[in-house]
Amino acid sequence: MQKSNLILIILFSAVILICSGIFYAISNLREVRAEYKNLNLERSSVQASINSLIEQNAQLKNLISADKFQENPGHVEIFSYVQNVMQNNNLNIISSGQENLIMTFKISGNYYAFINMLANLRNMPYAVKINNLRIRKNEISPADLVDVNITFENL
C-alpha cells in the first residue's frame, strides 16, 4: 500500500509541475504577444518615416535635376537678387554687407511686407539658407513696422 501511495504522490507532484509549467508558458506567451504587437507598431512607424524620407529625397532629386537652381552663381548676383526682392517689397535697407558666402542685411518696414519678401525668396533661382534672423518691433514708428537683422548663406 505504501508503494501505491508513493506512486500517487509522485504522479500528483508531476501533474502539479506540468500544470505550473503550462501556466508559466501561457503567461510568457502573453508577454511575447504584447511585445510583438509593440514591435509591429514601431516597425510601422519607422517604415512610414522611411517612406517619407524616400519621398523627400525623390523630390530633392527632381528639384535639382529640374535645374531650378543655378550652379555656382556669382556672389554679387545673388546679393543683388536678394536686395531687389527686398526693395520690391517696399522694405528699407538700412545697411547691408557681403563677405564670401555670407550676406547680412539690416532692414526696416512693414511686418507683412517682410513675410511676403521671405515667401518671394523661396522662389528665387539660387539656394540660400537663413543663418540668423532677428525681428524687433520698431519703437519709433507705428505698430506694424519692424526692424529686422537677417543673415543669408549662399549654398
Short mmCIF file of C-alpha atoms in Angstrom, two decimals:
data_model
loop_
_atom_site.label_atom_id
_atom_site.label_comp_id
_atom_site.label_asym_id
_atom_site.label_seq_id
_atom_site.Cartn_x
_atom_site.Cartn_y
_atom_site.Cartn_z
CA MET A 1 0.00 0.00 0.00
CA GLN A 2 2.79 2.25 0.71
CA LYS A 3 4.16 1.73 -2.73
CA SER A 4 0.85 2.80 -4.32
CA ASN A 5 0.70 5.90 -2.08
CA LEU A 6 4.22 6.79 -3.13
CA ILE A 7 3.31 6.39 -6.82
CA LEU A 8 0.20 8.60 -6.32
CA ILE A 9 2.26 11.29 -4.61
CA ILE A 10 4.82 11.19 -7.45
CA LEU A 11 2.05 11.35 -10.09
CA PHE A 12 0.30 14.18 -8.25
CA SER A 13 3.60 16.10 -8.00
CA ALA A 14 4.25 15.52 -11.69
CA VAL A 15 0.77 16.81 -12.60
CA ILE A 16 1.29 19.92 -10.45
CA LEU A 17 4.70 20.57 -12.07
CA ILE A 18 3.25 20.12 -15.57
CA CYS A 19 0.32 22.47 -14.78
CA SER A 20 2.74 25.05 -13.33
CA GLY A 21 4.89 24.82 -16.44
CA ILE A 22 1.85 25.26 -18.68
CA PHE A 23 0.67 28.30 -16.67
CA TYR A 24 4.18 29.83 -16.86
CA ALA A 25 4.37 29.20 -20.62
CA ILE A 26 0.95 30.81 -21.17
CA SER A 27 1.90 33.93 -19.17
CA ASN A 28 5.18 34.22 -21.13
CA LEU A 29 3.29 33.78 -24.38
CA ARG A 30 1.03 36.73 -23.46
CA GLU A 31 4.07 38.90 -22.75
CA VAL A 32 5.70 37.86 -26.04
CA ARG A 33 2.47 38.64 -27.95
CA ALA A 34 2.27 42.10 -26.34
CA GLU A 35 5.91 42.78 -27.22
CA TYR A 36 5.28 41.54 -30.77
CA LYS A 37 2.38 43.98 -31.16
CA ASN A 38 4.52 46.85 -29.84
CA LEU A 39 7.34 45.97 -32.22
CA ASN A 40 4.91 45.84 -35.14
CA LEU A 41 3.64 49.32 -34.24
CA GLU A 42 7.21 50.61 -34.04
CA ARG A 43 8.05 48.94 -37.34
CA SER A 44 5.05 50.60 -38.98
CA SER A 45 6.10 53.99 -37.62
CA VAL A 46 9.70 53.53 -38.76
CA GLN A 47 8.53 52.35 -42.18
CA ALA A 48 6.32 55.44 -42.52
CA SER A 49 9.32 57.64 -41.63
CA ILE A 50 11.50 55.83 -44.15
CA ASN A 51 8.86 56.23 -46.86
CA SER A 52 8.60 59.94 -46.06
CA LEU A 53 12.38 60.34 -46.30
CA ILE A 54 12.45 58.44 -49.59
CA GLU A 55 9.75 60.74 -50.96
CA GLN A 56 11.61 63.86 -49.80
CA ASN A 57 14.81 62.51 -51.36
CA ALA A 58 13.00 61.95 -54.67
CA GLN A 59 11.57 65.47 -54.55
CA LEU A 60 15.01 66.94 -53.91
CA LYS A 61 16.49 64.94 -56.77
CA ASN A 62 13.70 66.16 -59.06
CA LEU A 63 14.27 69.74 -57.92
CA ILE A 64 17.99 69.53 -58.57
CA SER A 65 17.54 67.79 -61.92
CA ALA A 66 14.92 70.35 -62.99
CA ASP A 67 17.67 73.00 -62.96
CA LYS A 68 15.59 75.30 -60.79
CA PHE A 69 18.76 76.37 -59.03
CA GLN A 70 21.70 77.81 -60.88
CA GLU A 71 25.01 76.24 -60.05
CA ASN A 72 27.73 78.45 -58.61
CA PRO A 73 26.30 81.87 -59.45
CA GLY A 74 28.37 84.91 -58.60
CA HIS A 75 28.07 86.25 -55.07
CA VAL A 76 27.30 89.71 -56.37
CA GLU A 77 24.48 88.31 -58.50
CA ILE A 78 22.84 86.62 -55.50
CA PHE A 79 23.35 89.67 -53.29
CA SER A 80 21.77 91.87 -55.95
CA TYR A 81 18.84 89.50 -56.37
CA VAL A 82 18.09 89.43 -52.61
CA GLN A 83 18.44 93.21 -52.44
CA ASN A 84 15.98 93.64 -55.34
CA VAL A 85 13.44 91.33 -53.69
CA MET A 86 13.64 93.44 -50.52
CA GLN A 87 13.19 96.68 -52.44
CA ASN A 88 10.31 95.23 -54.48
CA ASN A 89 8.53 94.52 -51.19
CA ASN A 90 8.97 98.14 -50.05
CA LEU A 91 11.47 97.30 -47.32
CA ASN A 92 14.06 99.92 -46.40
CA ILE A 93 17.59 98.56 -46.41
CA ILE A 94 19.38 100.37 -43.60
CA SER A 95 22.67 98.55 -44.03
CA SER A 96 23.97 95.56 -45.92
CA GLY A 97 27.16 93.64 -46.32
CA GLN A 98 28.68 90.67 -48.02
CA GLU A 99 31.66 88.57 -47.05
CA ASN A 100 32.43 85.41 -49.01
CA LEU A 101 29.23 83.35 -48.92
CA ILE A 102 27.56 85.36 -46.13
CA MET A 103 25.15 88.27 -46.79
CA THR A 104 23.84 90.43 -43.95
CA PHE A 105 21.02 92.94 -44.10
CA LYS A 106 19.50 95.31 -41.61
CA ILE A 107 16.09 96.30 -42.90
CA SER A 108 13.03 98.19 -41.69
CA GLY A 109 9.47 98.04 -42.93
CA ASN A 110 6.02 96.59 -42.63
CA TYR A 111 5.91 93.17 -40.96
CA TYR A 112 3.67 91.69 -43.66
CA ALA A 113 5.92 93.04 -46.40
CA PHE A 114 8.82 91.29 -44.69
CA ILE A 115 6.91 87.98 -44.56
CA ASN A 116 6.00 88.44 -48.24
CA MET A 117 9.67 89.06 -49.03
CA LEU A 118 10.59 85.74 -47.36
CA ALA A 119 7.93 83.99 -49.46
CA ASN A 120 9.36 85.60 -52.62
CA LEU A 121 12.86 84.42 -51.71
CA ARG A 122 11.60 80.82 -51.70
CA ASN A 123 11.08 81.13 -55.46
CA MET A 124 14.49 82.54 -56.29
CA PRO A 125 16.74 80.57 -58.63
CA TYR A 126 19.54 80.34 -56.03
CA ALA A 127 19.90 78.19 -52.95
CA VAL A 128 20.41 80.25 -49.80
CA LYS A 129 19.94 79.49 -46.14
CA ILE A 130 18.89 81.91 -43.42
CA ASN A 131 21.54 81.63 -40.71
CA ASN A 132 20.31 84.32 -38.37
CA LEU A 133 17.04 86.20 -38.12
CA ARG A 134 16.06 88.77 -35.50
CA ILE A 135 12.80 90.72 -35.73
CA ARG A 136 12.03 93.61 -33.38
CA LYS A 137 9.11 95.99 -33.23
CA ASN A 138 10.11 99.42 -34.47
CA GLU A 139 9.98 101.56 -31.31
CA ILE A 140 9.60 104.88 -33.12
CA SER A 141 7.05 104.04 -35.82
CA PRO A 142 3.52 102.59 -35.85
CA ALA A 143 2.73 99.11 -34.57
CA ASP A 144 3.10 97.18 -37.84
CA LEU A 145 6.67 98.33 -38.58
CA VAL A 146 9.59 96.10 -37.65
CA ASP A 147 13.38 96.24 -37.68
CA VAL A 148 15.00 93.06 -38.97
CA ASN A 149 18.55 91.75 -38.91
CA ILE A 150 18.90 88.83 -41.30
CA THR A 151 21.91 86.79 -42.43
CA PHE A 152 21.89 84.58 -45.52
CA GLU A 153 24.42 81.98 -46.57
CA ASN A 154 24.87 81.05 -50.21
CA LEU A 155 24.78 77.27 -50.55
#
